[in-house]
XYZ file of C-alpha atoms in Angstrom:
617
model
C 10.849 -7.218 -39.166
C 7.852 -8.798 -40.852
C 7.078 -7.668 -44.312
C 3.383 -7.830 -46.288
C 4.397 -8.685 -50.564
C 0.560 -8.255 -51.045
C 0.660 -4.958 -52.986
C -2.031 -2.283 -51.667
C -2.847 0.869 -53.284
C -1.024 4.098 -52.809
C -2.397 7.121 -51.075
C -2.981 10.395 -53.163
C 0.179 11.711 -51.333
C 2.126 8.915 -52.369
C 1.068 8.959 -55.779
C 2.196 12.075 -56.544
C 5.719 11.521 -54.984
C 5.880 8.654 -56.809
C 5.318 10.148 -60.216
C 7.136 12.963 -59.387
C 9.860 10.372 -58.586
C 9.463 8.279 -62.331
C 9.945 11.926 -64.025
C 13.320 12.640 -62.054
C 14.602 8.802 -62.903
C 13.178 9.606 -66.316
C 14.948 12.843 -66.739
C 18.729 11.270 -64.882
C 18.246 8.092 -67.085
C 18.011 9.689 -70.233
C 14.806 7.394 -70.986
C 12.496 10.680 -71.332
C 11.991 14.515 -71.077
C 9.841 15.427 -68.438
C 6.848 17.476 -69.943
C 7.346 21.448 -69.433
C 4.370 23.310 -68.010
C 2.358 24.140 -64.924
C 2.223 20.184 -64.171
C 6.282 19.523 -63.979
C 6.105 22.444 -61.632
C 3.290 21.470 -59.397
C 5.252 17.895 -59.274
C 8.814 19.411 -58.488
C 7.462 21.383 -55.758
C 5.925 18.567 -54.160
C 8.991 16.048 -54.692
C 10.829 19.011 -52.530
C 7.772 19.491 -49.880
C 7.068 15.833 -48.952
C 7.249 14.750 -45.155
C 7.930 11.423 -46.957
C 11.571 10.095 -48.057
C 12.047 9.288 -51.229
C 14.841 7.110 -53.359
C 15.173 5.945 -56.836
C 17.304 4.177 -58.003
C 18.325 2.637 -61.586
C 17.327 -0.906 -62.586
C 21.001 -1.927 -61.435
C 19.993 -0.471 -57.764
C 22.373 3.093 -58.479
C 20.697 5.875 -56.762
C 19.926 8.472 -59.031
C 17.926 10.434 -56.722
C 16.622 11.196 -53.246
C 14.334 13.887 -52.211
C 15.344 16.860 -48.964
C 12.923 14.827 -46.749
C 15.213 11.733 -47.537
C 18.552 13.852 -46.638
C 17.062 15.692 -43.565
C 15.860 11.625 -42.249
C 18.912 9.578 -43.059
C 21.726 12.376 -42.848
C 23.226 11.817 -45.940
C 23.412 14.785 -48.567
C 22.541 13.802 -52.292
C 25.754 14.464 -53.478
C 27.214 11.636 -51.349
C 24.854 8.814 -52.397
C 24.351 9.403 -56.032
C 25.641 6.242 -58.039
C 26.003 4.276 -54.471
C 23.748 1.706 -53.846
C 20.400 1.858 -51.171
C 22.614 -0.943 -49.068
C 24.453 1.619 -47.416
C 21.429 2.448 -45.132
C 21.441 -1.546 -43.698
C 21.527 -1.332 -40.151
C 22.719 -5.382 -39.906
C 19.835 -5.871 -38.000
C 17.826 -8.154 -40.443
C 18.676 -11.366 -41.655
C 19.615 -12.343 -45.344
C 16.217 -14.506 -45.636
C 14.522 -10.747 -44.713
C 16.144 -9.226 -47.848
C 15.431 -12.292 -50.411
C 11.795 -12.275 -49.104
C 11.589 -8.909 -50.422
C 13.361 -9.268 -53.754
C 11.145 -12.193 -54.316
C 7.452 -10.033 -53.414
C 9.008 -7.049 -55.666
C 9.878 -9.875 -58.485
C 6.428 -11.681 -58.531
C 4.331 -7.933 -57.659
C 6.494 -5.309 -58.447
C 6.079 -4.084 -55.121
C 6.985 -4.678 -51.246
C 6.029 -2.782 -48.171
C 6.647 -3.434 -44.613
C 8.658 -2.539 -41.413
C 12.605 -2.353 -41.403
C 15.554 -0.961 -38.766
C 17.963 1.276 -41.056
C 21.074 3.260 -40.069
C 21.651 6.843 -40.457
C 24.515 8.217 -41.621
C 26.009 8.948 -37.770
C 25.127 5.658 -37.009
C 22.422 5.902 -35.336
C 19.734 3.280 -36.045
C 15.268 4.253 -37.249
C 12.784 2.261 -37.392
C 10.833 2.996 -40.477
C 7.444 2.157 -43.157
C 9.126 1.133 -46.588
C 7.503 0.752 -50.062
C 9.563 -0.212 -52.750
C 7.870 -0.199 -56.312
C 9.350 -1.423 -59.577
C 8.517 1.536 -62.418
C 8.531 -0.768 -65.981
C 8.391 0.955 -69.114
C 5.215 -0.709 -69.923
C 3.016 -3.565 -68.395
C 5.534 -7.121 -68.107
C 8.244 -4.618 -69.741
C 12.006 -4.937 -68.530
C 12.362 -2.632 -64.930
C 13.122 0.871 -65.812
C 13.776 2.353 -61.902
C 12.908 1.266 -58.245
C 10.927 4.215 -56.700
C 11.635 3.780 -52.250
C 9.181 5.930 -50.044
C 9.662 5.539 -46.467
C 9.019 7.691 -42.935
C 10.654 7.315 -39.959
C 8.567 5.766 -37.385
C 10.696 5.800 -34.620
C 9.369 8.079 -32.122
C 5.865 6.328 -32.508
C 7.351 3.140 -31.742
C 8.795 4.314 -28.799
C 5.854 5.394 -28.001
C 4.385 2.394 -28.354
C 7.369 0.917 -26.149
C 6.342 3.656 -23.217
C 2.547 2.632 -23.701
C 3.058 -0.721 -22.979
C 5.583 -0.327 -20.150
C 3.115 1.646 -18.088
C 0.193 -1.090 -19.066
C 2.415 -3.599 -17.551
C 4.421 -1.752 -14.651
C 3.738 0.123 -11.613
C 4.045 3.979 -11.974
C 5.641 4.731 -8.441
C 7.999 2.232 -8.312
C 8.997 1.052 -11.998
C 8.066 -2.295 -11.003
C 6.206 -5.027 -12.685
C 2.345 -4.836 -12.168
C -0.005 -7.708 -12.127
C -0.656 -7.574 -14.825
C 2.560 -8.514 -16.174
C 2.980 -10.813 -13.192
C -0.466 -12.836 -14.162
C 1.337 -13.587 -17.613
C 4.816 -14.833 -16.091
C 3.117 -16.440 -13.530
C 0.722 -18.464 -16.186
C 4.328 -19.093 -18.529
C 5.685 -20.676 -15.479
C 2.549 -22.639 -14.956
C 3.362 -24.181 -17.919
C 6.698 -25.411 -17.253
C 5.952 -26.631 -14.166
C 7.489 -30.309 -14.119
C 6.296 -32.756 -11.655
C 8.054 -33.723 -8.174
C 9.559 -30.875 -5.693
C 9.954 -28.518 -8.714
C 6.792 -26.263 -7.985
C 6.271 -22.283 -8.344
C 5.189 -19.994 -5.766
C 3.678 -16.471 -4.868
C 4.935 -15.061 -1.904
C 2.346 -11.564 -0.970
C 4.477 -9.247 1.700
C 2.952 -6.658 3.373
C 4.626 -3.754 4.953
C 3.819 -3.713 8.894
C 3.008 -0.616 10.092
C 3.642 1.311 6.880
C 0.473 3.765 7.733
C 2.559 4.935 10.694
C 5.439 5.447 8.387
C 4.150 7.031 6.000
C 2.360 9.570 7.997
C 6.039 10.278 9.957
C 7.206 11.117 6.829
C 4.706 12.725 4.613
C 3.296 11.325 1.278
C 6.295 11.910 -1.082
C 8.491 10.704 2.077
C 5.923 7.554 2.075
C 6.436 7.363 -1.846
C 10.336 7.698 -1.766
C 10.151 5.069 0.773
C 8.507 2.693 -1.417
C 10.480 3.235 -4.580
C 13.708 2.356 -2.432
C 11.811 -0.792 -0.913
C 10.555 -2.040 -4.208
C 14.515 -1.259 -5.495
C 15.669 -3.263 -2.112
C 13.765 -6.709 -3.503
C 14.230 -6.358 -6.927
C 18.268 -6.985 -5.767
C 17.072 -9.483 -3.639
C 15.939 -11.440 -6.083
C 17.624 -13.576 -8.967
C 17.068 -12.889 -12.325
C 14.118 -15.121 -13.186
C 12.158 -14.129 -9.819
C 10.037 -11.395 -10.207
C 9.069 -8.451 -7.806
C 5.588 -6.489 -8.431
C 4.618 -4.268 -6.492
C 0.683 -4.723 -5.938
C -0.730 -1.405 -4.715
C -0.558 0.258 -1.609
C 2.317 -1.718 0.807
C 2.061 -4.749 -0.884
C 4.878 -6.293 -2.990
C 4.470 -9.811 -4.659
C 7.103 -12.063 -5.630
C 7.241 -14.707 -8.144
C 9.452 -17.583 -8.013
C 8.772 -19.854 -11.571
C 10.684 -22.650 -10.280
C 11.733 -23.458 -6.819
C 12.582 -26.814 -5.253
C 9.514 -26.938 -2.518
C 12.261 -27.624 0.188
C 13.994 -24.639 -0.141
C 11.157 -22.663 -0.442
C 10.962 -20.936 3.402
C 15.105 -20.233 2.728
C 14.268 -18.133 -0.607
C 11.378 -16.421 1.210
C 13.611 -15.481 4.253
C 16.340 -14.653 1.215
C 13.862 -11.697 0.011
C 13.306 -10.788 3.517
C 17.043 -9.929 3.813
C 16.130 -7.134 1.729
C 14.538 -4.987 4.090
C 17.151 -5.801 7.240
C 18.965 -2.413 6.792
C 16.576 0.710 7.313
C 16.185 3.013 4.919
C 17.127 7.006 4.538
C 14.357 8.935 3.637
C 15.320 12.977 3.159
C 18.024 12.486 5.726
C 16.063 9.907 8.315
C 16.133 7.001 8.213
C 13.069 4.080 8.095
C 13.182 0.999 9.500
C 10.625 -1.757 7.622
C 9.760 -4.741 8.500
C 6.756 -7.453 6.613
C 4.350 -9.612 7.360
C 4.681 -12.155 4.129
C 2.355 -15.154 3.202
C 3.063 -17.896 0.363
C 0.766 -20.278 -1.449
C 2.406 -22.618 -4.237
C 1.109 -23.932 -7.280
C -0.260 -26.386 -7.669
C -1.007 -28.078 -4.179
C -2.284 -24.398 -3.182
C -4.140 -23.207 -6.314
C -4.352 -23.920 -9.985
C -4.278 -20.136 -11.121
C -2.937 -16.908 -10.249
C -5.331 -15.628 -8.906
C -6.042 -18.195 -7.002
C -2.804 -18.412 -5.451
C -2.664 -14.817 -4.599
C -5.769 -14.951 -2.607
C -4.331 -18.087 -0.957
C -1.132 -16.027 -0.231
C -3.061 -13.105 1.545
C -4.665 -15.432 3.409
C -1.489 -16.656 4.765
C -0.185 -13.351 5.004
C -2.754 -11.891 7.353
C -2.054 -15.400 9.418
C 1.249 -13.566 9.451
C 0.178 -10.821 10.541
C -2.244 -12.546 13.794
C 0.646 -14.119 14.375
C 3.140 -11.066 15.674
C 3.730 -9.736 12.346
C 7.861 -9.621 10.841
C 7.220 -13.192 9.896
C 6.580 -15.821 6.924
C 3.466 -18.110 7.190
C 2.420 -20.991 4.557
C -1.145 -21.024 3.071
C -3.085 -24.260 4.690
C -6.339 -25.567 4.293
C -6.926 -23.912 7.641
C -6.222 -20.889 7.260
C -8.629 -20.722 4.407
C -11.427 -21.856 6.387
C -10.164 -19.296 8.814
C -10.488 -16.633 5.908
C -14.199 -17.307 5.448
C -14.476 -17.135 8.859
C -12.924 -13.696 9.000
C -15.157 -12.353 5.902
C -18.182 -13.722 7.874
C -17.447 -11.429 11.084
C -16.625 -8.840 8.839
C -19.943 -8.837 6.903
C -21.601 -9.091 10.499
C -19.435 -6.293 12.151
C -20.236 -4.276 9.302
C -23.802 -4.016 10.206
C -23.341 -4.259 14.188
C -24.047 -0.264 14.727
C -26.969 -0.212 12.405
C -28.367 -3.165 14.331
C -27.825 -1.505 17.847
C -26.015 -4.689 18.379
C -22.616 -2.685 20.096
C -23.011 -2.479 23.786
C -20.824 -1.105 26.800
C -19.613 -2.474 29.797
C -17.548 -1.165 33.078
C -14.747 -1.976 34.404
C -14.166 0.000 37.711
C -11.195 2.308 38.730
C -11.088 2.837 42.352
C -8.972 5.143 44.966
C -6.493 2.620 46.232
C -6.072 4.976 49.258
C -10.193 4.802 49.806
C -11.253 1.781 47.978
C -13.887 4.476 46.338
C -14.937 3.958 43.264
C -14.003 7.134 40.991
C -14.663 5.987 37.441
C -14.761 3.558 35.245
C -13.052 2.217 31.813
C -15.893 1.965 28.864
C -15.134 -1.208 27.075
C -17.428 -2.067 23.763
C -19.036 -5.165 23.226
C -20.771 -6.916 20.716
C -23.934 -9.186 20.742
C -23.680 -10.864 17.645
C -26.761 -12.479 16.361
C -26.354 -16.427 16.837
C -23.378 -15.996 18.774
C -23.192 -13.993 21.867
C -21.354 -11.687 23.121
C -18.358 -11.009 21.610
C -15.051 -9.564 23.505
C -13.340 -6.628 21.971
C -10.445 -8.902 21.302
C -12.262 -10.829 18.899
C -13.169 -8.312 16.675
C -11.468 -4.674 17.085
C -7.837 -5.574 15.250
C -10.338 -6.236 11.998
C -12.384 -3.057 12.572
C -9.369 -1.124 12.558
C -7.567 -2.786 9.462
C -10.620 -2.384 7.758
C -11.667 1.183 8.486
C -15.168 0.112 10.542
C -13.362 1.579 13.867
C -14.561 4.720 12.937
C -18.109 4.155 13.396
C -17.766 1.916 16.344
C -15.997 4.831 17.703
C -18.371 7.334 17.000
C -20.995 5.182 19.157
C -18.708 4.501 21.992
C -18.049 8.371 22.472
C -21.799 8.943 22.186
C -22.867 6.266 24.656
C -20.040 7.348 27.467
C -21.197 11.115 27.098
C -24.736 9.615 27.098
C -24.073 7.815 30.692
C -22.000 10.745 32.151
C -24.951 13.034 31.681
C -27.080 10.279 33.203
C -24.703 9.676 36.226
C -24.891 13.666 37.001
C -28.269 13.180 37.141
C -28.691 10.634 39.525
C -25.673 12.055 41.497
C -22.701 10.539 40.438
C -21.238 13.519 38.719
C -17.899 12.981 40.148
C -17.009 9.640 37.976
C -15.332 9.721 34.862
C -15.161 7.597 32.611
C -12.479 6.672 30.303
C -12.889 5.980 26.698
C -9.915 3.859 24.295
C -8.864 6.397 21.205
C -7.553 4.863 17.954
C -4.899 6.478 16.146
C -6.922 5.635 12.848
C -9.280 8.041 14.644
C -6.431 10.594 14.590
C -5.130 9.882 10.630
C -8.582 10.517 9.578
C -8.917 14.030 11.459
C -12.626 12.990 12.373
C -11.225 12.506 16.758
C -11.745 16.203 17.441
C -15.563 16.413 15.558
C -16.544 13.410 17.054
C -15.807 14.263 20.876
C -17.270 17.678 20.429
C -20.418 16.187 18.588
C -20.591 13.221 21.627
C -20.184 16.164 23.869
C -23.299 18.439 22.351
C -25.294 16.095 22.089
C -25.912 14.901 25.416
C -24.866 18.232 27.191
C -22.387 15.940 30.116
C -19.601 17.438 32.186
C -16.531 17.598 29.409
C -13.893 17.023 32.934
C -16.015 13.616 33.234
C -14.273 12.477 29.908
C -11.319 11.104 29.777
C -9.434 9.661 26.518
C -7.454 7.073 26.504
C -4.519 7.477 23.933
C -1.420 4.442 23.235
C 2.228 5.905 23.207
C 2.013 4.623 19.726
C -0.202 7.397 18.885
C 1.891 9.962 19.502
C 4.587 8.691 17.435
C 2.306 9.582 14.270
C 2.589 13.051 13.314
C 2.739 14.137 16.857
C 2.670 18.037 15.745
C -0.968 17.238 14.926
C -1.815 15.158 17.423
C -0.691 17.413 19.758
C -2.782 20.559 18.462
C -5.924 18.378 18.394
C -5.709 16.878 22.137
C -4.531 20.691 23.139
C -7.766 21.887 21.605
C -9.847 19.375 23.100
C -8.281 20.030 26.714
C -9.662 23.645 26.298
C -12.940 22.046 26.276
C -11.939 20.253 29.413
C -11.564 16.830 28.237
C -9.179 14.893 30.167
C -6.469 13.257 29.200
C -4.159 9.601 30.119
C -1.343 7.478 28.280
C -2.474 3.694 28.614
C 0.266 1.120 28.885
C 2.618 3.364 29.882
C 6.142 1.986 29.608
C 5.311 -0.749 27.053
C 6.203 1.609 24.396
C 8.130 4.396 23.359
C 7.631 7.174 25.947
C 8.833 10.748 25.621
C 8.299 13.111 28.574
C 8.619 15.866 26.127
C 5.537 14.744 24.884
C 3.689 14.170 28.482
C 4.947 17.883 29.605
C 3.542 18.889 26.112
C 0.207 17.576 26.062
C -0.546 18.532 29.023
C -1.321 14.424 30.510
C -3.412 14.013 33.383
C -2.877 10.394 34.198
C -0.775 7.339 33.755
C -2.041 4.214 33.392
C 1.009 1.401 34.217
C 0.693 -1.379 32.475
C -0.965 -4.755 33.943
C 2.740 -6.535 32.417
C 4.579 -4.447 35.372
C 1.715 -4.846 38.095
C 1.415 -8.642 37.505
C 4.798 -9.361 39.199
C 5.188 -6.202 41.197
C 6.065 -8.366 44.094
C 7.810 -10.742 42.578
C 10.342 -9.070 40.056
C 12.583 -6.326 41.794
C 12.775 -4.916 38.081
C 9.207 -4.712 37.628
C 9.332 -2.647 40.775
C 11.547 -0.519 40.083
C 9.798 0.466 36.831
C 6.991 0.947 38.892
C 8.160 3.458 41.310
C 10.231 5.384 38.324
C 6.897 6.075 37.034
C 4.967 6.971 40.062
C 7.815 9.081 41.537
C 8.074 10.853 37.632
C 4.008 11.223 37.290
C 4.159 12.979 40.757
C 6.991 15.312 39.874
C 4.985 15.907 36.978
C 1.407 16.534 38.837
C -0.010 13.576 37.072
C -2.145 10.787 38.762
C -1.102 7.161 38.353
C -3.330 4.357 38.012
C -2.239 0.496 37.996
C -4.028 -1.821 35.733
C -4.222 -5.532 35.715
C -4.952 -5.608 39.768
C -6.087 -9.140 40.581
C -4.816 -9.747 44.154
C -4.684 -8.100 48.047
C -1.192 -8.339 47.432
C -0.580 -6.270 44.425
C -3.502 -3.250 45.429
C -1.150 -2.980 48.684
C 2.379 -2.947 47.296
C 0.748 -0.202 44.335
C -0.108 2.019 47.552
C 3.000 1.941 49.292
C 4.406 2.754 46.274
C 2.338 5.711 45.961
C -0.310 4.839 43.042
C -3.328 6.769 42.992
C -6.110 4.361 41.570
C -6.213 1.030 41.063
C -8.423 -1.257 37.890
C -8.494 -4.902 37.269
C -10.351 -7.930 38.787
C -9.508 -7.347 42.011
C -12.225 -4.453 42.392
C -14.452 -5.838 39.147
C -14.646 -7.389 36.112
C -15.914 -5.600 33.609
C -20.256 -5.933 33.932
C -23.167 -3.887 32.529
C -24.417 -0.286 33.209
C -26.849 -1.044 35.822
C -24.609 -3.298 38.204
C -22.216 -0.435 37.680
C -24.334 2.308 38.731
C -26.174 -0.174 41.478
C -22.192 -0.672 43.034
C -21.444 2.966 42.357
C -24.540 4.357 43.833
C -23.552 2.083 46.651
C -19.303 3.067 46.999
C -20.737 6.632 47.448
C -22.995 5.778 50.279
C -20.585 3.768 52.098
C -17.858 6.840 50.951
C -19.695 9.166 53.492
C -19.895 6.438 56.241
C -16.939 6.700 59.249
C -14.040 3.951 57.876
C -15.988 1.179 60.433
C -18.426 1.365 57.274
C -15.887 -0.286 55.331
C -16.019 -3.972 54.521
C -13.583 -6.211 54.841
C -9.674 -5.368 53.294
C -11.615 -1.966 52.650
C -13.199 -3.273 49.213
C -16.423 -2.066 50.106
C -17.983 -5.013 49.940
C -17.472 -5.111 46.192
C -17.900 -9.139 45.202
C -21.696 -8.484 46.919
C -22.449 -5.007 44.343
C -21.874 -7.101 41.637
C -18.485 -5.533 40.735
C -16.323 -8.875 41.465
C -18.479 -11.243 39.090
């Protein structure tokens, strides 16, 4: 420990001790009588009440006295130190240059004060304030006794040592925080040498940990992420370092890497997370999207290269997720590209910029058009218009979804009331549900506000939910789609069979339709498996009451073999593309007209003339 030989004045407390402390060396040493009175009294009691240690010792460094606070601290009784010498408290910690630093500062000032690590009698070691003053008989006089004052100041600095911990790691997970990583990251910066030898920051973020987390409840979630953060700290070598940056994200440092083995270490980390996890008896299987960016091709600071390594990340993320992706030049330009369309998608409901279209669903036994599936799009300013696949994945990751589902319900509800009006209150139409609209518990207010508002035929609407969906806290889920099927809200699974399908669930919720995906009606004809999947689902959907309907329709062929197989409705390109509200009423308006012909009103292959309404453009 560091010591100060400047000599500072004592405190009142310490003054007193101290004199206190020359009368008892006075009085052992023979040198003096302590005066008698109220003063020797006043000093005695103090010498036996201070918080402070004290020690004095002879001018040949015998201890001739040490106060109760000085017993209680160090363990050692009076009785067993008198006549030893204060070197039995050394703990070995400091060096001999410490000691002759301080026997130099009490030699030239007559007093030293600083830090130092003693031992207690049990062995334990303290961390302790020290003053030592020399006591002369008179000024430049020969050393009469060495008065010691010290207090323990151990539980402060661990204290201290706690304090800075949490400054500098993460509270869940005992990891590193950025803070901490900044500083290793700019050391390593440093030492850098030129060649292959770089350093890198590899950003990995949890895929579908949302999902997850709600499956297993927040201190599931939590325990989760103390065992991942655990998993890639072992994963890791001992000057690599894991931090865990908030949320799902974990960052890794690697100093010094050769750049060629780079994508090995990465995948190394990844290893990490290949076994799932048990979480209060279930177990979790994890998977990341990760992104790298190295110094100093990819950034010159930490920050720097952090940004550069989400960039890459979310690159992971477009590309299938479970994956490791390089920062490039590219994908940066991508990046502002993808802040752009979010500052514009931001503003796109404000701006009554959102619009709908329709894509058809038709009676494959009829060719009537029944309904329709509402799909959003957007008319951005200087652009055009803007497919949904363009632009939903970012309103979801970023939380927008919610508004731009709050308008979509409100517009369908808008044109069902509008279609009753002008007689076509037998359609329904079919609106996509996100589960973020189901995490945030706002699904159930905003159908029944949609609803209100424009006063439509609840059995018109019909949500749209992925299998996904019910796989999040499915309990709830369930309570909020049985709640809104009292209202009379109808109900279908899209992309049935893509995911994972319970029938539990179906029975449960109370499903009205299927939708089968377009992957199984592409090759219906072509891929015996395909059809088979096909017909499962149609022959369980009946034996369930359910309706089916076939997406993805593009040819004679396919609308044919779905009816023999026993499909109830048909959608895809083959009946429509999807077009704007009036060409969709205009070709509705005109399927119920030609609906109450005899069939030699039909047009040709029973379409209804469709291409001509405006539904095949």
């Amino acid at each position: 420990m560091g010591s100060d030989s400047k000599a500072d004045g004592a405190t009142p407390l310490e003054g007193v001790v101290a004199a206190g402390a020359v009368m008892v060396a006075a009085g052992a040493l023979g040198a003096a009588q302590a005066a008698a009175g109220g003063g020797s009294r006043l000093l005695a009691t103090l010498w036996h009440m201070a918080q402070v240690a004290v020690l004095v010792t002879d001018a040949q460094l015998r201890i001739v006295a040490v106060n109760p606070a000085f017993e209680q601290l160090t363990g050692y009784a009076e009785h067993e130190v008198l006549g030893a010498k204060p070197s039995l408290l050394q703990s070995g910690l400091q060096p001999h240059a410490f000691y002759e630093a301080m026997w130099q500062a009490l030699g030239a000032h007559g007093v030293w004060q600083g830090e130092i690590t003693n031992r207690r009698k049990d062995g334990t070691h303290f961390h302790e304030f020290l003053k030592i003053q020399a006591i002369r008989a008179d000024e430049g006089g020969q050393v009469r006794c060495y008065v010691a004052t010290f207090n323990d100041l151990t539980l402060e600095k661990a204290a201290q040592s706690q304090a800075q911990h949490l400054a500098s790691h993460d509270l869940l997970t005992g990891l590193p925080n950025l803070l901490l990583m900044r500083d290793r990251a700019g050391q390593a910066m440093g030492q850098v040498g030129s060649g292959s030898c770089v350093m890198a920051v590899m950003l990995l973020d949890l895929d579908h940990f949302k999902a997850i987390n709600d499956s297993l409840g927040q201190a599931g979630g939590d325990e989760l992420l103390r065992q991942i953060g655990h998993a890639l700290s072992t994963g890791v070598t001992s000057a690599e370092t894991v931090s865990r940056r908030g949320g799902d994200e974990f960052v890794v440092l690697f100093p010094s890497a050769d750049a060629t083995l780079l994508p090995q270490m990465a995948q190394r980390v990844l290893v990490a997370l290949a076994d799932p996890f048990a979480v209060n008896g279930r177990e979790a299987v994890v998977s990341a999207s990760v992104g790298v960016a190295v110094y100093p091709s990819d950034g010159a600071d930490f920050d720097t290269l952090l940004s550069h390594a989400e960039v890459a990340m979310y690159q992971a993320k477009e590309s299938g997720r479970r994956c490791i992706r390089f920062f490039t030049d590219d994908m940066n330009q991508g990046a502002r590209g993808r802040m752009d369309l979010l500052s514009d998608l931001s503003r796109a409901v404000s701006r009554g910029e959102l619009r709908l279209h329709f894509q058809p669903v038709v009676n494959l036994a009829s060719s009537v058009v029944v309904g329709a599936e509402a799909l959003v799009r957007w008319e951005r300013p200087g652009v055009g218009l803007v497919p949904p696949g363009e632009f939903i994945a970012l309103a979801e990751s970023s939380g927008l979804i919610m508004g731009i589902g709050q308008w979509v319900l409100n517009e369908a509800c808008q044109h069902l009331a509008r279609w009753r009006s002008m007689g076509l209150g037998h359609l329904h139409l079919a609106v996509n549900v996100s589960a973020m609209q189901f995490r945030q518990g706002q699904l159930e207010q905003q159908v029944s506000d949609a609803l209100e508002r424009s006063g439509c035929d609840p059995s018109r609407l019909e949500l749209e939910l992925t299998e996904s969906v019910l796989m999040v806290r499915p309990d709830e889920v369930m309570a909020v789609i049985r709640r809104l099927k009292q209202r009379g809200v109808q109900l279908s699974i899209d992309d049935f069979g893509t995911g994972y399908s319970s029938l539990a669930y179906l029975r449960r919720l109370a499903v009205d339709k299927l939708k089968i995906d377009q992957s199984f009606v592409r090759d219906l004809t072509i891929d015996p498996d395909g059809a088979a999947i096909v017909r499962a689902v149609i022959q369980m959907a009946r034996s369930l009451g359910l309706k089916t309907v076939g997406e993805g329709v593009e040819t004679q062929v396919n609308r044919r073999a779905l009816q023999v197989l026993g499909c109830d409705l048909g959608q895809g390109y083959f009946f429509g593309r999807p077009i704007g509200v009036a060409d969709f009423e205009q070709a509705a308006l005109r399927s119920s007209a030609v609906a109450a012909l005899p069939p030699s009103g039909l047009g040709a292959g029973g379409r209804l003339g469709l291409r001509g309404s405006g539904l095949g453009s």
